[in-house]
Coordinates of C-alpha atoms in Angstrom, one line a residue:
X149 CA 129.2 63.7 57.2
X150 CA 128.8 66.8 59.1
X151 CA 128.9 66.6 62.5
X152 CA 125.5 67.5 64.4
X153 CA 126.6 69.3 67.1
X154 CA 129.0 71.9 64.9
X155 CA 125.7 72.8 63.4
X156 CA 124.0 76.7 64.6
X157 CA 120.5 76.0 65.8
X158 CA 117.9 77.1 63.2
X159 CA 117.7 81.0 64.2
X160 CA 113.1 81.0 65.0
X161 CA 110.9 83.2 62.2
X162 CA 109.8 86.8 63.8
X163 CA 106.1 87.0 63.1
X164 CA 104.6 90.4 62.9
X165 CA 101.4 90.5 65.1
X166 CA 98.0 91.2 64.0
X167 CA 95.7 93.5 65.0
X168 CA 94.1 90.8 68.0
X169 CA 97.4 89.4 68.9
X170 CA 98.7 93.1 69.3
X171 CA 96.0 94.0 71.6
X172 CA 95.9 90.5 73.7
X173 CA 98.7 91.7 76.1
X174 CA 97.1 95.1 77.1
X175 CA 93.9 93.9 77.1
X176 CA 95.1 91.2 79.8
X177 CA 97.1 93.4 81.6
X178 CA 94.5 95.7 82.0
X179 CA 91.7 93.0 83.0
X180 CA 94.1 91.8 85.2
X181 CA 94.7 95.0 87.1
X182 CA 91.0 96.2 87.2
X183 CA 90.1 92.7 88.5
X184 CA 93.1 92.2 90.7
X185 CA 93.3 95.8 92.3
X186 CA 89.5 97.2 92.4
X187 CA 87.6 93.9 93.1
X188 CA 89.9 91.4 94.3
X189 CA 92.4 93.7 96.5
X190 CA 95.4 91.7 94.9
X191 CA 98.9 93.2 95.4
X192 CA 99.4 95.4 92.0
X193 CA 103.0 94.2 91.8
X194 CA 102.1 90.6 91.7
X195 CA 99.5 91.1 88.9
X196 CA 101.8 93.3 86.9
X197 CA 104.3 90.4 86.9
X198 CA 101.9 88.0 85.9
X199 CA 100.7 90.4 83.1
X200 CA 104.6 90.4 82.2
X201 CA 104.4 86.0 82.2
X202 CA 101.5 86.8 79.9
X203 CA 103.5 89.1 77.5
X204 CA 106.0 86.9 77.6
X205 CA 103.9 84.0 76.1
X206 CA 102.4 85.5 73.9
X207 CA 106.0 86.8 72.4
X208 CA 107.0 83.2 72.2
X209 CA 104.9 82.6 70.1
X210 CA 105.7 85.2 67.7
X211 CA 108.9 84.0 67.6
X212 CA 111.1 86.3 69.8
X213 CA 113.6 84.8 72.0
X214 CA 114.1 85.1 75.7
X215 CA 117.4 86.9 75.0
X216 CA 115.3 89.3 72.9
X217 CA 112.8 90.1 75.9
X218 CA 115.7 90.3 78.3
X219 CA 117.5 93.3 75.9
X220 CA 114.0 95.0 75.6
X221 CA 113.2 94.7 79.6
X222 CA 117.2 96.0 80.3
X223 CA 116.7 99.1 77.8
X224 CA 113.5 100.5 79.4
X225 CA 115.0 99.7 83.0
X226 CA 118.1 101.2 81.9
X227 CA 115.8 104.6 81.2
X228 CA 114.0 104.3 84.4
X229 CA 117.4 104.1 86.8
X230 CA 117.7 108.0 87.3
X231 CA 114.1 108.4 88.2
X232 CA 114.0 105.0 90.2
X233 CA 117.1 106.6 92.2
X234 CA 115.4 109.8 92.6
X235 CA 112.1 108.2 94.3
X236 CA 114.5 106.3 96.7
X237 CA 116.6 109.6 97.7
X238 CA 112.9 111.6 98.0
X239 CA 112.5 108.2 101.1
X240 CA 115.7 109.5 102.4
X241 CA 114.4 113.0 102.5
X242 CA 111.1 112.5 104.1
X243 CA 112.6 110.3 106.9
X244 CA 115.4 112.7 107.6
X245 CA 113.0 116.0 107.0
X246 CA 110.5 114.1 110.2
X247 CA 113.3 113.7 112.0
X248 CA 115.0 117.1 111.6
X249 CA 111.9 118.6 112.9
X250 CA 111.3 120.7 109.7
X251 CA 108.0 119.3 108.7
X252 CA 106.8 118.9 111.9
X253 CA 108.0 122.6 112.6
X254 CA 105.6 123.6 108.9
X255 CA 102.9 121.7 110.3
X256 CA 102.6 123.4 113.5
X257 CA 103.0 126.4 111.7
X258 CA 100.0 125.7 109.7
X259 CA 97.5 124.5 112.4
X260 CA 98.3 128.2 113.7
X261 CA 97.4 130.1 110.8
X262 CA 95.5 128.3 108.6
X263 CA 91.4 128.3 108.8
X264 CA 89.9 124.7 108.0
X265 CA 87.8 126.6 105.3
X266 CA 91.2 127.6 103.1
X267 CA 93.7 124.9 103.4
X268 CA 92.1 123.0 100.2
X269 CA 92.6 125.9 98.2
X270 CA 96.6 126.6 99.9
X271 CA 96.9 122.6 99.4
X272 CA 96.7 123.4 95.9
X273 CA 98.7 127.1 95.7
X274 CA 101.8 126.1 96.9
X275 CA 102.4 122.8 95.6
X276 CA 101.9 124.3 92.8
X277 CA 104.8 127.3 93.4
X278 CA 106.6 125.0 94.7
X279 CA 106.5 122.4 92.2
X280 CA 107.2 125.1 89.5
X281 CA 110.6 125.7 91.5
X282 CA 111.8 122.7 92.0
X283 CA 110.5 120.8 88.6
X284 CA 109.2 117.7 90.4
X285 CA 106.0 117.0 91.5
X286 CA 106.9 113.8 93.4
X287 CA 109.6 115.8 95.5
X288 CA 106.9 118.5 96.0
X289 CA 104.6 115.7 97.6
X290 CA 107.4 114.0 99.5
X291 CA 107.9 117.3 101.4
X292 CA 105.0 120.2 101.3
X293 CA 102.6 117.7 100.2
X294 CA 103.5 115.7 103.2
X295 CA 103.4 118.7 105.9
X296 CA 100.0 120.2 104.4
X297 CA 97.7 116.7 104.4
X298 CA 99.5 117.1 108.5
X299 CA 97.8 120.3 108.4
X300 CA 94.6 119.0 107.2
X301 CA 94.6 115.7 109.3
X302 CA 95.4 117.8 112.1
X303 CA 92.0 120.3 111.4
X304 CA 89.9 117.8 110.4
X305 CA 89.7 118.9 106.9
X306 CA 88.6 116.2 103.9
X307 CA 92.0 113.8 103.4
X308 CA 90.9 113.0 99.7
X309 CA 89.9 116.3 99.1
X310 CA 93.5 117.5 100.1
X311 CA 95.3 115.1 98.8
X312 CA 93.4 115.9 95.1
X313 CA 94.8 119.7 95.8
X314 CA 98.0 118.4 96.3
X315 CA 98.5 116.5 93.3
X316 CA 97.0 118.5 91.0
X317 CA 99.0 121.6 92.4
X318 CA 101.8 118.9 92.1
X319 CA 101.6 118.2 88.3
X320 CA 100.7 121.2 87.5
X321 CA 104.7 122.2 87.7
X322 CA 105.2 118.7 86.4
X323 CA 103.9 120.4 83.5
X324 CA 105.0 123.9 83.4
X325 CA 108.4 123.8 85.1
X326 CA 111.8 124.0 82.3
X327 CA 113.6 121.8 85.6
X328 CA 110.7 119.2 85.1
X329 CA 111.9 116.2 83.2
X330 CA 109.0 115.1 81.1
X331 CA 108.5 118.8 80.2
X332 CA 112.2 119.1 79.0
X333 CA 111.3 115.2 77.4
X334 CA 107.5 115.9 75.1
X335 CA 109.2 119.2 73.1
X336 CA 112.8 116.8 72.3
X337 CA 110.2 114.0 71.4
X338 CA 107.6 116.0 69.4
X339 CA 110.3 117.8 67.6
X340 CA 109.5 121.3 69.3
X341 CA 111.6 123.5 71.8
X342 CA 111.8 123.9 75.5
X343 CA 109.9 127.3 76.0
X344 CA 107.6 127.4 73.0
X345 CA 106.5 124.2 74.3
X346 CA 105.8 125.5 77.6
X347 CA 104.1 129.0 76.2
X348 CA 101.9 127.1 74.3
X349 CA 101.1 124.6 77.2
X350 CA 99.1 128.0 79.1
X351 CA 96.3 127.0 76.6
X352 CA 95.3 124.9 78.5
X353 CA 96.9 124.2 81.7
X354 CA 96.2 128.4 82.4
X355 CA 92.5 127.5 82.0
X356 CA 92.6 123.8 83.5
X357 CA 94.4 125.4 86.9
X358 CA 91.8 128.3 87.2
X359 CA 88.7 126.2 86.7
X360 CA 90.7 123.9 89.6
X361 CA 91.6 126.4 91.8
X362 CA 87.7 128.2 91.9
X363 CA 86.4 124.5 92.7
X364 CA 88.9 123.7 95.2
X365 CA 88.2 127.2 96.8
X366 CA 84.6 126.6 96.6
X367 CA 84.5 122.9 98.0
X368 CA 87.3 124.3 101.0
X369 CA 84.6 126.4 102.4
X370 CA 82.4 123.3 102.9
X371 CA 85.3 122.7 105.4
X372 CA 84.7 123.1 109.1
X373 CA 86.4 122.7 112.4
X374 CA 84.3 121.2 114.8
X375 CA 84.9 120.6 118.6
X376 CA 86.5 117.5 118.4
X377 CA 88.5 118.6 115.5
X378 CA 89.6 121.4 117.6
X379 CA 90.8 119.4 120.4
X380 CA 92.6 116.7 117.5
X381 CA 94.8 120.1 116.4
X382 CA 95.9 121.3 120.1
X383 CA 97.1 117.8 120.9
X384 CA 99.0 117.3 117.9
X385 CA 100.4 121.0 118.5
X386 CA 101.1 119.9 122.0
X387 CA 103.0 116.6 121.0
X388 CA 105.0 118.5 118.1
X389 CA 106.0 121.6 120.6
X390 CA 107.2 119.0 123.2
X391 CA 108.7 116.6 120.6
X392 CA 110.8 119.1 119.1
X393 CA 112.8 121.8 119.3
X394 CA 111.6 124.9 116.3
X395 CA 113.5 127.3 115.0
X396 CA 114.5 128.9 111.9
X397 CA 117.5 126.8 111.6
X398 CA 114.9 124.0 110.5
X399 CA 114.5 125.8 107.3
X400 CA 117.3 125.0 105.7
X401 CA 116.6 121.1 104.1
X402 CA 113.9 123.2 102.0
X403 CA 116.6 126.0 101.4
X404 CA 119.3 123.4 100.0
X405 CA 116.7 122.1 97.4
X406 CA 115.3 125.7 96.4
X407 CA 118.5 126.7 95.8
X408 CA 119.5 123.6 93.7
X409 CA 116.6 124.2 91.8
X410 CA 117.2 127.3 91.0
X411 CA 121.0 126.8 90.1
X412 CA 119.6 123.7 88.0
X413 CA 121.6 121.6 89.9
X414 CA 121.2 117.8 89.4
X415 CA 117.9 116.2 91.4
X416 CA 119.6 113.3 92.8
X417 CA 122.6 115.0 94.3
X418 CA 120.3 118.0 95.3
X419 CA 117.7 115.9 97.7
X420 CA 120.7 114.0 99.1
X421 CA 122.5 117.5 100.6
X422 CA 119.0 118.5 101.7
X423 CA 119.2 115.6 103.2
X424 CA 122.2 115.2 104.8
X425 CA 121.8 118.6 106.7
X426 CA 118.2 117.6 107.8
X427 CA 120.5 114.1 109.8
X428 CA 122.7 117.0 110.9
X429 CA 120.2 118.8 112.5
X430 CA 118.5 115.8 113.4
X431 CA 121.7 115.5 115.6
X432 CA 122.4 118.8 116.8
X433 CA 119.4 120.6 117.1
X434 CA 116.7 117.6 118.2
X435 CA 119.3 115.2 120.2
X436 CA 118.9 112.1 118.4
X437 CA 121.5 109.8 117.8
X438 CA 123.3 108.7 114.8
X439 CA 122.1 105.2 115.0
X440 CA 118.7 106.8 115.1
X441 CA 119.6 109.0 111.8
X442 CA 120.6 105.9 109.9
X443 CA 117.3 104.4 110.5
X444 CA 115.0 107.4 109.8
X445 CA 116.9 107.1 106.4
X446 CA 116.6 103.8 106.0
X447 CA 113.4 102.4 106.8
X448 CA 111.7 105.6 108.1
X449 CA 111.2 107.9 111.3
X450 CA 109.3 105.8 114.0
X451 CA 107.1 108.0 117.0
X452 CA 109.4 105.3 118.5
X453 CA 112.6 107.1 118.7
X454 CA 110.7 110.2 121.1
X455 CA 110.9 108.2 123.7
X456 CA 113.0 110.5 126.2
X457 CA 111.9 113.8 124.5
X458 CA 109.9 116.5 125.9
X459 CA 108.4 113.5 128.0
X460 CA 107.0 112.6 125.0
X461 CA 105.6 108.7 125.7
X462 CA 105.1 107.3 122.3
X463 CA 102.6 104.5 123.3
X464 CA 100.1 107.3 124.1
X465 CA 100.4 109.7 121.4
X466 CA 97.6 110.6 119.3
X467 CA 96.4 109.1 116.1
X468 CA 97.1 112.0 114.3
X469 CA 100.9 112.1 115.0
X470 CA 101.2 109.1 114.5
X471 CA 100.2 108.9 111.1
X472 CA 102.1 112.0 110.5
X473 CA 105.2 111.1 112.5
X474 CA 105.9 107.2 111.3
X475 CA 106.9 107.8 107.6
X476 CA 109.8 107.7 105.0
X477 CA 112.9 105.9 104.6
X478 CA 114.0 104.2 101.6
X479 CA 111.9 101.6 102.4
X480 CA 108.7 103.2 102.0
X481 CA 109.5 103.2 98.7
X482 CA 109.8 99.2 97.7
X483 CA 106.8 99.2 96.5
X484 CA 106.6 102.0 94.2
X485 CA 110.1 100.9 93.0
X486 CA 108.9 97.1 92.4
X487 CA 105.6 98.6 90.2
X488 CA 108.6 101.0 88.3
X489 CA 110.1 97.9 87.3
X490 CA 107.2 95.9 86.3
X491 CA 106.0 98.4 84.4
X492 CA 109.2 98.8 82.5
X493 CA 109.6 94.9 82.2
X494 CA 105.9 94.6 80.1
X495 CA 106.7 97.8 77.9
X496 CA 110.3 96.2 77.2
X497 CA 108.2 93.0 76.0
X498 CA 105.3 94.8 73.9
X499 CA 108.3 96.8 72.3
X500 CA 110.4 94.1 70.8
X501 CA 106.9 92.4 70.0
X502 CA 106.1 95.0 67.5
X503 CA 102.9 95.1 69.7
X504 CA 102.7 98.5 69.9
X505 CA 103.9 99.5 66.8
X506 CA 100.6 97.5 65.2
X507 CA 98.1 99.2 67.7
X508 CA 99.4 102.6 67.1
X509 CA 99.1 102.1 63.6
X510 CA 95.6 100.7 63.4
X511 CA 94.8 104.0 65.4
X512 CA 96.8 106.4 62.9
X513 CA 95.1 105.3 59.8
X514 CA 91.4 106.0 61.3
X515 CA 92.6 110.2 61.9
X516 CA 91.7 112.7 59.5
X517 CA 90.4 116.1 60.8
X518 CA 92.6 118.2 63.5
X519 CA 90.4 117.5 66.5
X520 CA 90.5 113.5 65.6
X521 CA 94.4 113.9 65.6
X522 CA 94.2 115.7 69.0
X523 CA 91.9 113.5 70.1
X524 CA 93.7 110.2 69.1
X525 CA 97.5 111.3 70.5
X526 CA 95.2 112.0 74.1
X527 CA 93.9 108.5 73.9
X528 CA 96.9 107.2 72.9
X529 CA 98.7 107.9 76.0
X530 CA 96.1 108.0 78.4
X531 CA 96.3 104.1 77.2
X532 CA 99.7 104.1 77.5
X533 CA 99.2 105.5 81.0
X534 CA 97.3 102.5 81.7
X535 CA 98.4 99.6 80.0
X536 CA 102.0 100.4 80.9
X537 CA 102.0 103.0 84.2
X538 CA 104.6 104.8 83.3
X539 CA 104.9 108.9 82.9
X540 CA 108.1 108.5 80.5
X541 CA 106.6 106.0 78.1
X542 CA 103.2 108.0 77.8
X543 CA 105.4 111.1 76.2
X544 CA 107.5 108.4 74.3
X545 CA 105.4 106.0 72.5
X546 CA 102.8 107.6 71.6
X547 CA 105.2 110.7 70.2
X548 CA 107.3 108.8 68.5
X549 CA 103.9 107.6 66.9
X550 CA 102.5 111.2 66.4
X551 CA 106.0 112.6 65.5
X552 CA 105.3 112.4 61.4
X553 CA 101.7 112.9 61.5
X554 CA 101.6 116.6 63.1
X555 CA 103.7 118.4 60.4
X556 CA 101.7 116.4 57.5
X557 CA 98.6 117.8 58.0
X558 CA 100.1 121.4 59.0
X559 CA 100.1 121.2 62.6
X560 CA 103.2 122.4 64.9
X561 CA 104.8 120.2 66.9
X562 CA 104.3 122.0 69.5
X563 CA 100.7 121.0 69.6
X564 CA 102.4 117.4 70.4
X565 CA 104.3 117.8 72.9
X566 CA 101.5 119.8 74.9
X567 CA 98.9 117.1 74.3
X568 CA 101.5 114.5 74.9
X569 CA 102.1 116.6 78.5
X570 CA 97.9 117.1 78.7
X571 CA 96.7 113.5 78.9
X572 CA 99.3 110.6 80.0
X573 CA 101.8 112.6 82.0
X574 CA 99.3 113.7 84.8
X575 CA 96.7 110.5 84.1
X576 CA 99.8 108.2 85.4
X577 CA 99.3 108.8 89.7
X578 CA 95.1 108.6 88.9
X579 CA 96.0 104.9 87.6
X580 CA 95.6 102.4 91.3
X581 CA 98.6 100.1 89.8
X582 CA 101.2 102.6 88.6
X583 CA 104.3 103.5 90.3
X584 CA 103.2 107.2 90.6
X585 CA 99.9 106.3 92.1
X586 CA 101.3 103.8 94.4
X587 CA 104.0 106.9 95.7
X588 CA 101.2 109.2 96.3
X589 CA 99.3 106.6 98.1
X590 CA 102.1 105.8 100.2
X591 CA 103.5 108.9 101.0
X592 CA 100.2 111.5 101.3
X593 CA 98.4 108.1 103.5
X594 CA 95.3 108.4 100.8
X595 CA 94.2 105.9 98.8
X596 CA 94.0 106.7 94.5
X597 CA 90.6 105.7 94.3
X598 CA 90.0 108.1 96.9
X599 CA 91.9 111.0 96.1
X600 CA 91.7 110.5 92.4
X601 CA 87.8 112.4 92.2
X602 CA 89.5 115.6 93.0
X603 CA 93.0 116.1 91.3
X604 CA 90.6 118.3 88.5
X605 CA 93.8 120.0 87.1
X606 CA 94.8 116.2 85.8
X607 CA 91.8 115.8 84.5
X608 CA 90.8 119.8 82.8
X609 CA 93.8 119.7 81.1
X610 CA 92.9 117.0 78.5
X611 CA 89.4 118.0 78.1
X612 CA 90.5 121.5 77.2
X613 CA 93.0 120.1 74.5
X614 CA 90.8 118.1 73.3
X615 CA 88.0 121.1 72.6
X616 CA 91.0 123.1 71.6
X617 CA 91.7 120.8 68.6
X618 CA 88.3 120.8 67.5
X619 CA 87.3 124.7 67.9
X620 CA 90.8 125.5 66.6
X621 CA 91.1 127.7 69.5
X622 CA 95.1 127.8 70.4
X623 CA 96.1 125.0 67.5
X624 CA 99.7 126.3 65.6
X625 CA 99.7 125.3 62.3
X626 CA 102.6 125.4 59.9
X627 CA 102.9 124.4 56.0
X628 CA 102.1 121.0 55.8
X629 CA 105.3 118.9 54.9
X630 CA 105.6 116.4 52.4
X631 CA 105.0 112.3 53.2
X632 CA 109.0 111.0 53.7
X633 CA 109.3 108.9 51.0
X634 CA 110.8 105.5 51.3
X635 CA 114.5 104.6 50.0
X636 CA 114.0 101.9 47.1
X637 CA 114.9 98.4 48.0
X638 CA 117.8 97.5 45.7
X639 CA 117.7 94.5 43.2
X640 CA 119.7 91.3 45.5
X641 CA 121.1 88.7 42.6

């Protein structure tokens, strides 16, 4: 007889979902989220682990194993580590840039010169230069973002309005930038190159970036100091001038990074000198101590530690220093880095489901004319950006989708890769329960659904693609190539 226990379990049959079965898991998640976050005020990391339980299930029953899921969530975490380390070196850098003096130094600056009436539209200009420079809109937040909603706090100026500047001035670098990641990502996915990608991106993000910048200049000069406002700016001038101590040696954090960016030197490395000569000066040019620098680091810089400076005392300061002082750290960014890996954990599951592979074939055989494909690839990862809440797997999934369709009906890839950059990658930080959304929250101290109405550039850019790919205005098309052919299965015996 053979003996039971030398016998391998039966391996479990892998069912290939159907179209319902396939959709179940999104259409949870995203019920789950919308319910949780908008009505119930849940905490999005808790709902996005639940909708991973859900995923989970459901996969069970299709006949994947928990060692399957676990290799699916490890390969998409695995992807997300560089940019999950980056977000946690850009807490560093905020804390340590507070602490330094340098954005306190660009604020002060800015409640000097700038008029209530222009700050929208200046919100929006330089994040935008600056986010071209550097490649990264989330480091462009962490640090000009943060010292111009300062500004804008500190004059009284519309937070959400700001905020909606910033972001969109943010992403449109995200966009346009050959140092930006998911630009150098949507050409290598969609089969195009770097700068042909980003030439024929002006299409549309040229047009999506003027129409933003005439509203934002337009709405700004709805903005106006009054009295009060006036006297909220002189006593957060006064604080910061007594605080601190300004001068021009305060400009170099921002130096370090401009100059990495333009030598294309790593982002991790990069934010981490920046930030170890913002501790430096920190120490020598502002008098704190090194127990003090550790903690701005590390959990974030308090109005706390100006106790002793300038005669500062920081149980009497005013509200808007406070709210401009007490932020960073690496732990400012737990949050953000818990929705990261959720996120990642539920796409790992859908993947090895063959979820999405079912969906995004259900969607491809219902395209025929050059608009609908335009229009399908949009949709495609603008529900990518939601279900999952991820920037890298809203270029990914749905290009690896699109990849085959674009050169069979004559289109160039690059038309792809700049829809694949139109819709999901600046839709992501409008989503309440993605990690994007969830860093701009936390770091510009505005909520998504309140800042979300006025990042137009994330919004202009998709619209205009879409139109584009029906009015065949700015569409490259190529000689269509042929259908790959499958290899024949041989004969078995």
């Amino acid at each position: 007889m053979t003996d039971p226990s030398t016998m391998a379990p039966p391996s479990r049959e892998r069912r290939t979902p159907g179209l319902f079965v396939a959709a179940l898991p999104v259409v949870l998640m995203l019920a789950l989220m919308v319910t949780g976050t908008l009505w119930l005020g849940l905490d999005a990391v808790v709902l996005l682990v639940a909708a991973c339980a859900v995923a989970g299930v459901i996969a069970l029953t299709l006949g994947v194993t928990w060692d399957e899921m676990l290799e699916g969530i490890r390969s998409k975490i695995d992807s997300a580590m560089p940019a999950l380390l980056i977000l946690i070196s850009i807490g560093i850098l905020i804390g340590t840039w507070t602490l330094s003096g340098t954005i306190p130094m660009i604020v002060d600056w800015g409640l000097r010169s700038i008029q209530p009436s222009w700050i929208v539209i200046l919100a929006f200009l330089i994040t935008m230069v600056v986010s071209t420079v550097t490649g990264t809109s989330w480091g462009s937040v962490g640090t000009v973002g943060v010292a111009l909603i300062g500004v804008a706090g500190g004059l009284g100026v519309s937070l959400p309005m700001t905020a909606g500047a910033i972001i969109s001035g943010a992403y449109f670098g995200d966009k346009m930038s050959p140092m930006s990641d998911t630009t150098n990502l949507a050409p290598a996915v969609a089969g195009s190159t770097l700068f042909e990608h980003i030439r024929h991106l002006l299409w549309t993000t040229g047009p999506a970036a003027v129409l933003a910048g005439i509203l934002y200049l337009v709405l700004g000069r709805t903005q106006h100091a009054d009295g009060q406002a006036v006297q909220r700016s002189q006593a957060l001038q006064d604080v910061l001038e007594q605080a601190f101590h300004f001068n021009v040696l305060l400009l170099l954090p921002p130096a370090v990074v401009l100059v990495g960016a333009v030598m294309k030197k790593p982002a991790l490395p990069t934010v981490i000198a920046s930030s170890v000569v913002a501790g430096a000066l920190g120490g020598i040019v502002q008098g704190f101590t090194l127990e003090q620098i550790s903690s701005a680091a590390a959990t974030g810089f308090t109005s706390t530690m100006l106790d002793g400076h300038g005669g500062i005392d920081p149980q009497h300061l005013p509200e808007a220093a406070e709210t401009l002082l007490n932020r960073g750290g690496m732990a400012s960014m737990t949050t953000t880095v818990l929705i990261g890996l959720a996120g990642f954990a539920f796409a790992g599951i859908l993947t090895v489901t063959g979820c999405l592979d079912v969906l995004m074939h259900r969607l491809l055989a219902k395209v025929r004319r050059t608009g609908g494909i335009i229009l399908a690839t949009a949709m495609s990862s603008l529900g990518t950006a939601l279900a999952m809440g991820v920037s890298y797997l809203t270029i990914i999934v749905p290009g690896q989708a699109f990849k085959d369709v674009y050169p069979e009906r004559g289109l160039a890839p690059k038309n792809l890769s700049r829809t694949l950059e139109d819709s999901g990658t600046v839709f992501v930080p409008l989503v309440p329960w993605t990690e994007a959304a969830a860093y701009m929250s936390a770091t510009l101290g505005v909520a998504t659904m309140a800042y979300a109405p006025y990042a137009f550039l994330n919004y202009f850019g998709v619209i205009i693609a879409v139109i584009c790919g029906y009015t065949g205005l700015g569409i490259a098309r190529q000689k269509p190539a042929p259908r790959p052919t499958k290899e024949p299965v041989p004969a078995t015996a």
